PDB file of C-alpha atoms in Angstrom:
ATOM      1  CA  MET A  17     105.638  21.008  68.038  1.00 50.00           C
ATOM      2  CA  PRO A  18     107.692  22.762  65.288  1.00 61.00           C
ATOM      3  CA  ALA A  19     111.055  21.286  64.319  1.00 70.00           C
ATOM      4  CA  VAL A  20     113.690  22.461  66.804  1.00 82.00           C
ATOM      5  CA  LEU A  21     117.105  21.243  67.948  1.00 91.00           C
ATOM      6  CA  GLN A  22     117.790  19.010  70.913  1.00 92.00           C
ATOM      7  CA  PHE A  23     120.587  20.133  73.209  1.00 93.00           C
ATOM      8  CA  PRO A  24     123.693  18.074  72.377  1.00 91.00           C
ATOM      9  CA  ASP A  25     125.046  15.571  74.863  1.00 85.00           C
ATOM     10  CA  LEU A  26     127.703  17.842  76.380  1.00 85.00           C
ATOM     11  CA  SER A  27     129.202  17.757  79.844  1.00 85.00           C
ATOM     12  CA  PRO A  28     130.224  21.005  81.593  1.00 81.00           C
ATOM     13  CA  THR A  29     133.241  19.102  82.960  1.00 82.00           C
ATOM     14  CA  LEU A  30     136.183  18.425  80.672  1.00 78.00           C
ATOM     15  CA  PHE A  31     137.616  15.807  83.030  1.00 76.00           C
ATOM     16  CA  SER A  32     137.726  15.010  86.729  1.00 76.00           C
ATOM     17  CA  ILE A  33     140.159  13.176  88.988  1.00 80.00           C
ATOM     18  CA  GLU A  34     139.282  11.696  92.354  1.00 78.00           C
ATOM     19  CA  ILE A  35     141.987  11.616  95.014  1.00 76.00           C
ATOM     20  CA  GLY A  36     140.578  10.063  98.146  1.00 72.00           C
ATOM     21  CA  SER A  37     137.520  12.082  99.128  1.00 69.00           C
ATOM     22  CA  PHE A  38     138.594  15.054  97.014  1.00 71.00           C
ATOM     23  CA  THR A  39     137.499  15.510  93.414  1.00 68.00           C
ATOM     24  CA  PHE A  40     139.415  17.809  91.100  1.00 72.00           C
ATOM     25  CA  ALA A  41     137.409  18.830  88.045  1.00 72.00           C
ATOM     26  CA  LEU A  42     138.354  21.035  85.101  1.00 75.00           C
ATOM     27  CA  ARG A  43     135.245  22.683  83.723  1.00 82.00           C
ATOM     28  CA  TRP A  44     134.852  24.220  80.295  1.00 84.00           C
ATOM     29  CA  TYR A  45     134.037  27.595  81.854  1.00 81.00           C
ATOM     30  CA  ALA A  46     137.286  27.644  83.821  1.00 82.00           C
ATOM     31  CA  LEU A  47     139.170  26.559  80.702  1.00 89.00           C
ATOM     32  CA  ALA A  48     137.537  29.413  78.773  1.00 90.00           C
ATOM     33  CA  TYR A  49     138.824  31.916  81.353  1.00 85.00           C
ATOM     34  CA  ILE A  50     142.334  30.464  81.242  1.00 90.00           C
ATOM     35  CA  ALA A  51     142.459  30.298  77.447  1.00 94.00           C
ATOM     36  CA  GLY A  52     140.983  33.790  77.099  1.00 93.00           C
ATOM     37  CA  ILE A  53     143.631  35.261  79.397  1.00 92.00           C
ATOM     38  CA  LEU A  54     146.475  33.455  77.597  1.00 95.00           C
ATOM     39  CA  ILE A  55     145.218  34.575  74.164  1.00 97.00           C
ATOM     40  CA  ALA A  56     144.819  38.161  75.397  1.00 96.00           C
ATOM     41  CA  TRP A  57     148.376  38.115  76.758  1.00 96.00           C
ATOM     42  CA  ARG A  58     149.868  36.915  73.472  1.00 97.00           C
ATOM     43  CA  MET A  59     147.792  39.389  71.444  1.00 98.00           C
ATOM     44  CA  ALA A  60     148.972  42.247  73.645  1.00 97.00           C
ATOM     45  CA  VAL A  61     152.623  41.179  73.403  1.00 97.00           C
ATOM     46  CA  ALA A  62     152.385  40.909  69.605  1.00 97.00           C
ATOM     47  CA  ALA A  63     150.917  44.421  69.413  1.00 98.00           C
ATOM     48  CA  VAL A  64     153.576  46.107  71.571  1.00 97.00           C
ATOM     49  CA  ARG A  65     156.282  44.333  69.569  1.00 97.00           C
ATOM     50  CA  ALA A  66     155.027  46.097  66.436  1.00 97.00           C
ATOM     51  CA  PRO A  67     156.081  49.751  66.933  1.00 97.00           C
ATOM     52  CA  ARG A  68     154.533  50.778  63.594  1.00 97.00           C
ATOM     53  CA  LEU A  69     151.077  50.370  65.165  1.00 97.00           C
ATOM     54  CA  TRP A  70     151.576  53.091  67.769  1.00 97.00           C
ATOM     55  CA  PRO A  71     151.804  56.906  67.804  1.00 94.00           C
ATOM     56  CA  GLY A  72     155.352  57.939  67.054  1.00 93.00           C
ATOM     57  CA  GLU A  73     156.190  54.231  66.663  1.00 95.00           C
ATOM     58  CA  SER A  74     156.485  54.079  70.458  1.00 95.00           C
ATOM     59  CA  PRO A  75     154.486  51.305  72.200  1.00 96.00           C
ATOM     60  CA  PRO A  76     153.074  52.402  75.583  1.00 95.00           C
ATOM     61  CA  MET A  77     154.232  49.247  77.393  1.00 95.00           C
ATOM     62  CA  ASN A  78     156.800  46.473  77.270  1.00 95.00           C
ATOM     63  CA  ASP A  79     156.406  42.712  77.708  1.00 94.00           C
ATOM     64  CA  ARG A  80     157.134  42.792  81.445  1.00 95.00           C
ATOM     65  CA  GLN A  81     154.602  45.523  82.108  1.00 96.00           C
ATOM     66  CA  ILE A  82     151.925  43.570  80.232  1.00 96.00           C
ATOM     67  CA  GLU A  83     152.561  40.537  82.441  1.00 94.00           C
ATOM     68  CA  ASP A  84     152.434  42.646  85.597  1.00 95.00           C
ATOM     69  CA  MET A  85     149.230  44.413  84.523  1.00 95.00           C
ATOM     70  CA  LEU A  86     147.657  41.058  83.681  1.00 93.00           C
ATOM     71  CA  THR A  87     147.831  40.062  87.344  1.00 92.00           C
ATOM     72  CA  TRP A  88     145.963  43.222  88.306  1.00 94.00           C
ATOM     73  CA  ILE A  89     143.382  42.636  85.573  1.00 93.00           C
ATOM     74  CA  ILE A  90     142.713  39.039  86.659  1.00 91.00           C
ATOM     75  CA  LEU A  91     141.923  40.294  90.153  1.00 91.00           C
ATOM     76  CA  GLY A  92     139.752  43.032  88.677  1.00 91.00           C
ATOM     77  CA  VAL A  93     137.788  40.531  86.580  1.00 88.00           C
ATOM     78  CA  ILE A  94     137.102  38.211  89.515  1.00 86.00           C
ATOM     79  CA  LEU A  95     136.296  40.844  92.135  1.00 87.00           C
ATOM     80  CA  GLY A  96     134.415  43.145  89.773  1.00 86.00           C
ATOM     81  CA  GLY A  97     132.506  40.323  88.099  1.00 85.00           C
ATOM     82  CA  ARG A  98     131.346  38.889  91.413  1.00 85.00           C
ATOM     83  CA  LEU A  99     130.471  42.204  93.055  1.00 86.00           C
ATOM     84  CA  GLY A 100     128.731  43.319  89.861  1.00 81.00           C
ATOM     85  CA  PHE A 101     126.504  40.242  89.942  1.00 81.00           C
ATOM     86  CA  VAL A 102     125.751  40.823  93.619  1.00 81.00           C
ATOM     87  CA  LEU A 103     124.891  44.510  93.215  1.00 81.00           C
ATOM     88  CA  PHE A 104     123.257  44.516  89.778  1.00 77.00           C
ATOM     89  CA  TYR A 105     121.234  41.318  89.856  1.00 77.00           C
ATOM     90  CA  GLN A 106     120.623  39.954  93.381  1.00 78.00           C
ATOM     91  CA  PRO A 107     121.400  42.673  95.957  1.00 78.00           C
ATOM     92  CA  GLU A 108     118.564  41.765  98.343  1.00 79.00           C
ATOM     93  CA  TYR A 109     119.531  38.105  98.511  1.00 77.00           C
ATOM     94  CA  TYR A 110     123.222  38.758  99.158  1.00 78.00           C
ATOM     95  CA  LEU A 111     122.512  41.495 101.710  1.00 78.00           C
ATOM     96  CA  SER A 112     120.551  38.841 103.583  1.00 81.00           C
ATOM     97  CA  HIS A 113     123.237  36.177 103.016  1.00 73.00           C
ATOM     98  CA  PRO A 114     126.574  38.072 102.947  1.00 78.00           C
ATOM     99  CA  ALA A 115     128.646  34.904 103.395  1.00 76.00           C
ATOM    100  CA  GLU A 116     127.362  33.706 100.012  1.00 74.00           C
ATOM    101  CA  ILE A 117     129.186  36.577  98.267  1.00 73.00           C
ATOM    102  CA  LEU A 118     132.509  34.769  98.686  1.00 68.00           C
ATOM    103  CA  LYS A 119     131.249  31.517  97.106  1.00 65.00           C
ATOM    104  CA  VAL A 120     132.270  32.357  93.534  1.00 64.00           C
ATOM    105  CA  TRP A 121     132.584  28.647  92.698  1.00 57.00           C
ATOM    106  CA  GLN A 122     128.785  28.402  92.849  1.00 58.00           C
ATOM    107  CA  GLY A 123     128.464  30.737  89.857  1.00 63.00           C
ATOM    108  CA  GLY A 124     127.269  34.296  89.490  1.00 71.00           C
ATOM    109  CA  MET A 125     129.508  36.696  87.552  1.00 74.00           C
ATOM    110  CA  ALA A 126     128.441  39.836  85.678  1.00 79.00           C
ATOM    111  CA  PHE A 127     130.314  41.083  82.620  1.00 78.00           C
ATOM    112  CA  HIS A 128     129.577  44.737  83.338  1.00 80.00           C
ATOM    113  CA  GLY A 129     130.929  44.318  86.871  1.00 85.00           C
ATOM    114  CA  GLY A 130     134.016  42.565  85.538  1.00 85.00           C
ATOM    115  CA  LEU A 131     134.502  45.426  83.081  1.00 87.00           C
ATOM    116  CA  ILE A 132     134.404  47.968  85.904  1.00 89.00           C
ATOM    117  CA  GLY A 133     136.902  45.836  87.818  1.00 91.00           C
ATOM    118  CA  VAL A 134     139.257  45.766  84.819  1.00 92.00           C
ATOM    119  CA  ILE A 135     138.968  49.527  84.349  1.00 92.00           C
ATOM    120  CA  VAL A 136     139.801  50.207  87.996  1.00 93.00           C
ATOM    121  CA  ALA A 137     142.694  47.724  88.040  1.00 94.00           C
ATOM    122  CA  ALA A 138     144.178  49.008  84.780  1.00 94.00           C
ATOM    123  CA  TRP A 139     143.785  52.630  85.848  1.00 95.00           C
ATOM    124  CA  LEU A 140     145.601  51.998  89.128  1.00 95.00           C
ATOM    125  CA  TYR A 141     148.428  50.085  87.460  1.00 96.00           C
ATOM    126  CA  THR A 142     148.993  52.485  84.545  1.00 96.00           C
ATOM    127  CA  ARG A 143     148.834  55.487  86.863  1.00 95.00           C
ATOM    128  CA  ARG A 144     151.546  53.991  89.087  1.00 94.00           C
ATOM    129  CA  GLN A 145     153.719  53.125  86.081  1.00 95.00           C
ATOM    130  CA  GLY A 146     153.177  56.384  84.179  1.00 96.00           C
ATOM    131  CA  ILE A 147     151.761  54.517  81.154  1.00 96.00           C
ATOM    132  CA  PRO A 148     149.548  56.435  78.666  1.00 96.00           C
ATOM    133  CA  GLN A 149     146.140  55.325  79.843  1.00 95.00           C
ATOM    134  CA  LEU A 150     144.134  55.677  76.645  1.00 96.00           C
ATOM    135  CA  SER A 151     146.671  53.615  74.707  1.00 97.00           C
ATOM    136  CA  ALA A 152     146.665  51.000  77.470  1.00 96.00           C
ATOM    137  CA  ALA A 153     142.854  50.945  77.339  1.00 96.00           C
ATOM    138  CA  ASP A 154     143.021  50.385  73.575  1.00 98.00           C
ATOM    139  CA  LEU A 155     145.425  47.497  74.052  1.00 97.00           C
ATOM    140  CA  ILE A 156     143.206  45.832  76.665  1.00 96.00           C
ATOM    141  CA  ALA A 157     140.015  46.311  74.637  1.00 97.00           C
ATOM    142  CA  TYR A 158     141.642  44.813  71.549  1.00 98.00           C
ATOM    143  CA  THR A 159     142.410  41.584  73.418  1.00 97.00           C
ATOM    144  CA  VAL A 160     139.033  41.002  75.114  1.00 96.00           C
ATOM    145  CA  PRO A 161     136.794  39.489  72.352  1.00 97.00           C
ATOM    146  CA  PRO A 162     138.457  36.020  72.207  1.00 97.00           C
ATOM    147  CA  GLY A 163     137.708  35.576  75.900  1.00 94.00           C
ATOM    148  CA  LEU A 164     134.106  36.672  75.331  1.00 95.00           C
ATOM    149  CA  LEU A 165     133.767  34.177  72.492  1.00 97.00           C
ATOM    150  CA  LEU A 166     135.081  31.297  74.589  1.00 95.00           C
ATOM    151  CA  GLY A 167     133.068  32.340  77.622  1.00 92.00           C
ATOM    152  CA  ARG A 168     129.777  32.420  75.721  1.00 94.00           C
ATOM    153  CA  LEU A 169     130.525  29.065  74.112  1.00 95.00           C
ATOM    154  CA  SER A 170     131.113  27.607  77.569  1.00 93.00           C
ATOM    155  CA  ASN A 171     127.790  29.126  78.693  1.00 92.00           C
ATOM    156  CA  PHE A 172     126.175  27.099  75.934  1.00 95.00           C
ATOM    157  CA  VAL A 173     128.011  23.929  76.956  1.00 93.00           C
ATOM    158  CA  ASN A 174     126.866  24.524  80.548  1.00 90.00           C
ATOM    159  CA  ALA A 175     123.260  24.940  79.314  1.00 92.00           C
ATOM    160  CA  GLU A 176     122.972  28.278  81.132  1.00 89.00           C
ATOM    161  CA  LEU A 177     121.965  31.843  80.207  1.00 90.00           C
ATOM    162  CA  TRP A 178     119.654  30.521  77.508  1.00 94.00           C
ATOM    163  CA  GLY A 179     117.170  32.651  75.643  1.00 96.00           C
ATOM    164  CA  ARG A 180     113.439  33.168  75.586  1.00 94.00           C
ATOM    165  CA  ALA A 181     111.038  30.529  74.312  1.00 93.00           C
ATOM    166  CA  SER A 182     111.020  30.216  70.521  1.00 93.00           C
ATOM    167  CA  ASP A 183     109.761  27.955  67.742  1.00 90.00           C
ATOM    168  CA  LEU A 184     112.425  28.958  65.222  1.00 94.00           C
ATOM    169  CA  PRO A 185     114.196  26.068  63.441  1.00 93.00           C
ATOM    170  CA  TRP A 186     117.435  26.708  65.334  1.00 95.00           C
ATOM    171  CA  ALA A 187     115.786  26.996  68.760  1.00 96.00           C
ATOM    172  CA  VAL A 188     117.283  24.545  71.256  1.00 96.00           C
ATOM    173  CA  VAL A 189     115.588  22.371  73.870  1.00 96.00           C
ATOM    174  CA  PHE A 190     117.836  22.966  76.885  1.00 95.00           C
ATOM    175  CA  PRO A 191     117.835  20.452  79.754  1.00 93.00           C
ATOM    176  CA  GLY A 192     116.710  21.186  83.283  1.00 91.00           C
ATOM    177  CA  PRO A 193     113.415  22.104  84.962  1.00 91.00           C
ATOM    178  CA  ARG A 194     114.009  25.869  84.801  1.00 90.00           C
ATOM    179  CA  ALA A 195     114.666  25.751  81.063  1.00 93.00           C
ATOM    180  CA  GLN A 196     111.377  23.887  80.632  1.00 92.00           C
ATOM    181  CA  GLU A 197     109.302  26.420  82.583  1.00 88.00           C
ATOM    182  CA  CYS A 198     107.665  28.113  79.618  1.00 88.00           C
ATOM    183  CA  PRO A 199     104.143  29.415  80.291  1.00 82.00           C
ATOM    184  CA  GLY A 200     101.751  28.582  77.481  1.00 80.00           C
ATOM    185  CA  VAL A 201     104.074  26.038  75.843  1.00 84.00           C
ATOM    186  CA  LYS A 202     102.812  22.462  75.631  1.00 84.00           C
ATOM    187  CA  GLY A 203     105.391  19.689  75.549  1.00 85.00           C
ATOM    188  CA  LEU A 204     109.112  20.413  75.322  1.00 90.00           C
ATOM    189  CA  CYS A 205     110.097  24.074  75.405  1.00 93.00           C
ATOM    190  CA  ALA A 206     112.721  25.267  72.912  1.00 95.00           C
ATOM    191  CA  ARG A 207     114.625  28.503  73.424  1.00 96.00           C
ATOM    192  CA  HIS A 208     116.831  30.929  71.547  1.00 97.00           C
ATOM    193  CA  PRO A 209     120.496  29.856  71.885  1.00 97.00           C
ATOM    194  CA  SER A 210     121.312  33.389  72.985  1.00 97.00           C
ATOM    195  CA  GLN A 211     124.745  32.312  74.211  1.00 97.00           C
ATOM    196  CA  LEU A 212     125.681  31.596  70.582  1.00 97.00           C
ATOM    197  CA  TYR A 213     124.214  34.920  69.445  1.00 98.00           C
ATOM    198  CA  GLU A 214     126.485  36.680  71.938  1.00 97.00           C
ATOM    199  CA  ALA A 215     129.481  34.536  71.003  1.00 97.00           C
ATOM    200  CA  GLY A 216     129.057  35.507  67.361  1.00 98.00           C
ATOM    201  CA  LEU A 217     128.450  39.224  67.918  1.00 98.00           C
ATOM    202  CA  GLU A 218     130.529  40.118  70.995  1.00 96.00           C
ATOM    203  CA  GLY A 219     133.304  37.620  70.373  1.00 96.00           C
ATOM    204  CA  LEU A 220     133.766  36.745  66.727  1.00 98.00           C
ATOM    205  CA  LEU A 221     132.394  39.751  64.824  1.00 98.00           C
ATOM    206  CA  LEU A 222     133.648  42.421  67.220  1.00 98.00           C
ATOM    207  CA  GLY A 223     137.004  40.663  67.532  1.00 98.00           C
ATOM    208  CA  LEU A 224     137.516  40.548  63.767  1.00 98.00           C
ATOM    209  CA  LEU A 225     136.566  44.229  63.486  1.00 98.00           C
ATOM    210  CA  LEU A 226     139.139  45.227  66.106  1.00 98.00           C
ATOM    211  CA  ILE A 227     141.850  43.109  64.457  1.00 98.00           C
ATOM    212  CA  VAL A 228     141.234  44.859  61.145  1.00 98.00           C
ATOM    213  CA  LEU A 229     141.245  48.287  62.817  1.00 98.00           C
ATOM    214  CA  VAL A 230     144.497  47.588  64.654  1.00 98.00           C
ATOM    215  CA  TRP A 231     146.522  45.840  61.950  1.00 98.00           C
ATOM    216  CA  ARG A 232     145.075  47.345  58.762  1.00 97.00           C
ATOM    217  CA  ARG A 233     143.705  50.761  59.745  1.00 96.00           C
ATOM    218  CA  ASP A 234     146.324  52.015  62.245  1.00 96.00           C
ATOM    219  CA  ALA A 235     143.596  52.536  64.851  1.00 97.00           C
ATOM    220  CA  LEU A 236     146.050  52.418  67.759  1.00 97.00           C
ATOM    221  CA  LYS A 237     147.594  55.640  66.485  1.00 97.00           C
ATOM    222  CA  ALA A 238     144.402  57.417  67.564  1.00 97.00           C
ATOM    223  CA  PRO A 239     144.352  56.768  71.352  1.00 97.00           C
ATOM    224  CA  GLY A 240     140.873  55.907  72.565  1.00 97.00           C
ATOM    225  CA  LEU A 241     139.533  54.745  69.198  1.00 98.00           C
ATOM    226  CA  VAL A 242     139.857  50.982  69.709  1.00 98.00           C
ATOM    227  CA  CYS A 243     138.502  51.200  73.251  1.00 97.00           C
ATOM    228  CA  GLY A 244     135.607  53.337  72.002  1.00 98.00           C
ATOM    229  CA  VAL A 245     134.748  50.888  69.232  1.00 98.00           C
ATOM    230  CA  PHE A 246     134.859  48.002  71.708  1.00 97.00           C
ATOM    231  CA  PHE A 247     132.552  49.708  74.196  1.00 97.00           C
ATOM    232  CA  THR A 248     130.113  50.709  71.463  1.00 98.00           C
ATOM    233  CA  GLY A 249     130.218  47.317  69.750  1.00 98.00           C
ATOM    234  CA  TYR A 250     129.807  45.265  72.913  1.00 96.00           C
ATOM    235  CA  GLY A 251     127.079  47.535  74.282  1.00 97.00           C
ATOM    236  CA  ALA A 252     125.108  47.435  71.026  1.00 98.00           C
ATOM    237  CA  ALA A 253     125.489  43.651  70.683  1.00 97.00           C
ATOM    238  CA  ARG A 254     124.408  43.006  74.265  1.00 96.00           C
ATOM    239  CA  PHE A 255     121.482  45.431  73.971  1.00 97.00           C
ATOM    240  CA  PHE A 256     120.287  43.588  70.852  1.00 97.00           C
ATOM    241  CA  VAL A 257     120.695  40.069  72.255  1.00 97.00           C
ATOM    242  CA  GLU A 258     118.745  41.024  75.383  1.00 95.00           C
ATOM    243  CA  PHE A 259     115.591  40.956  73.232  1.00 95.00           C
ATOM    244  CA  PHE A 260     116.154  37.197  72.876  1.00 96.00           C
ATOM    245  CA  ARG A 261     117.851  36.330  76.170  1.00 95.00           C
ATOM    246  CA  GLN A 262     115.831  35.082  79.137  1.00 93.00           C
ATOM    247  CA  PRO A 263     116.186  37.647  81.932  1.00 87.00           C
ATOM    248  CA  ASP A 264     117.217  36.664  85.428  1.00 79.00           C
ATOM    249  CA  PRO A 265     114.303  35.120  87.342  1.00 80.00           C
ATOM    250  CA  GLN A 266     114.209  37.814  90.011  1.00 78.00           C
ATOM    251  CA  PHE A 267     113.007  40.301  87.370  1.00 81.00           C
ATOM    252  CA  VAL A 268     110.257  38.064  85.964  1.00 84.00           C
ATOM    253  CA  SER A 269     106.727  38.021  87.378  1.00 82.00           C
ATOM    254  CA  ASP A 270     103.168  37.478  86.196  1.00 78.00           C
ATOM    255  CA  GLY A 271     102.830  41.192  85.615  1.00 80.00           C
ATOM    256  CA  ASN A 272     106.297  41.499  84.060  1.00 84.00           C
ATOM    257  CA  PRO A 273     106.843  38.424  81.865  1.00 81.00           C
ATOM    258  CA  LEU A 274     109.575  40.147  79.837  1.00 84.00           C
ATOM    259  CA  GLY A 275     111.678  40.681  82.942  1.00 87.00           C
ATOM    260  CA  LEU A 276     112.036  44.433  82.484  1.00 89.00           C
ATOM    261  CA  ALA A 277     114.143  45.891  85.276  1.00 87.00           C
ATOM    262  CA  TRP A 278     113.236  49.465  84.364  1.00 87.00           C
ATOM    263  CA  GLN A 279     109.827  50.213  82.896  1.00 84.00           C
ATOM    264  CA  VAL A 280     107.182  52.874  82.473  1.00 79.00           C
ATOM    265  CA  GLY A 281     103.744  52.033  81.153  1.00 75.00           C
ATOM    266  CA  GLY A 282     104.740  48.527  80.081  1.00 72.00           C
ATOM    267  CA  TYR A 283     107.777  49.714  78.098  1.00 83.00           C
ATOM    268  CA  GLY A 284     111.286  49.524  79.426  1.00 91.00           C
ATOM    269  CA  LEU A 285     114.676  47.884  79.553  1.00 94.00           C
ATOM    270  CA  THR A 286     116.116  44.695  80.923  1.00 92.00           C
ATOM    271  CA  GLN A 287     118.956  45.049  83.397  1.00 89.00           C
ATOM    272  CA  GLY A 288     121.435  44.036  80.693  1.00 90.00           C
ATOM    273  CA  GLN A 289     120.125  46.726  78.342  1.00 95.00           C
ATOM    274  CA  ALA A 290     120.189  49.373  81.059  1.00 93.00           C
ATOM    275  CA  LEU A 291     123.820  48.544  81.847  1.00 90.00           C
ATOM    276  CA  SER A 292     124.744  48.565  78.153  1.00 95.00           C
ATOM    277  CA  LEU A 293     123.488  52.069  77.399  1.00 96.00           C
ATOM    278  CA  PRO A 294     126.287  53.832  79.359  1.00 95.00           C
ATOM    279  CA  MET A 295     128.808  51.632  77.543  1.00 95.00           C
ATOM    280  CA  ILE A 296     127.460  52.736  74.175  1.00 97.00           C
ATOM    281  CA  ALA A 297     127.500  56.395  75.220  1.00 98.00           C
ATOM    282  CA  VAL A 298     131.056  56.253  76.580  1.00 97.00           C
ATOM    283  CA  GLY A 299     132.212  54.259  73.559  1.00 98.00           C
ATOM    284  CA  LEU A 300     130.797  56.752  71.060  1.00 98.00           C
ATOM    285  CA  PHE A 301     132.357  59.632  72.999  1.00 98.00           C
ATOM    286  CA  LEU A 302     135.813  58.000  73.032  1.00 97.00           C
ATOM    287  CA  ALA A 303     135.699  56.944  69.376  1.00 97.00           C
ATOM    288  CA  LEU A 304     134.477  60.307  68.076  1.00 97.00           C
ATOM    289  CA  ARG A 305     136.963  62.246  70.187  1.00 97.00           C
ATOM    290  CA  ALA A 306     139.829  60.012  69.012  1.00 97.00           C
ATOM    291  CA  ARG A 307     138.858  60.505  65.364  1.00 94.00           C
ATOM    292  CA  ARG A 308     138.569  64.246  65.808  1.00 94.00           C
ATOM    293  CA  ARG A 309     141.965  64.491  67.486  1.00 91.00           C
ATOM    294  CA  ALA A 310     143.541  62.310  64.785  1.00 88.00           C
ATOM    295  CA  ARG A 311     142.208  64.588  62.032  1.00 87.00           C
ATOM    296  CA  THR A 312     143.502  67.749  63.732  1.00 84.00           C
ATOM    297  CA  ALA A 313     146.907  66.314  64.716  1.00 69.00           C
TER     298      ALA A 313
END
């Protein structure tokens, strides 16, 4: 077997406390959500407190409105993420077991569903408050990558959402029987650490790009530009990583080992790639329109 990396001795639980028959546990994934929301809040507040970043030096929101909108967005993330997973990845199972939909603590969240939930929540809130919606979308998009970075790192700690089998030097031997189900592989099965690929591309690289655009390139003065770059960047990163990420088991079969959800003649797309294409299209449209309007203003 080629030299690969053993999964480090990491626990998905940061700490746990037992009180009688009840056990309270703080998991890294929950901590990632909490930290991502807090970082996004502070980033948004810092941006609206810098009038020079905005068109006419007039921020679209104030501190109180950001806090209020955050409540709506948290609900949008949870409801949209869960319903997205149900509808995009396991609709037949959950139609047969509708009570399972409510059991979010058992796992099963979809980023694209969470994104739709955020869009709906933000649209409703900004419409009620009379807030410029493209500028609000830019502000939200700018603050998302740190949460993506932390979320993907916690996926790695949880030894979940790993990649396809690989013999590259940085491939990781993940624990668990499902991770070791690799047809044609003798001995331990190593896989792409696709969670780290996504953390680096969707979280770190995209986040740094948006920070530069906002604070060095006055991107917020062209409403829609930051949001467009985020959609395009995330969609492209996710599309690329899907080539290395193990698809959900319901899409994999003997006749479809690549787990293509949409295919013709043996060629096609995974579900993640199919959901990313509209993001790329919408992102390019928003970014190009924002640039064009900025040049003609």
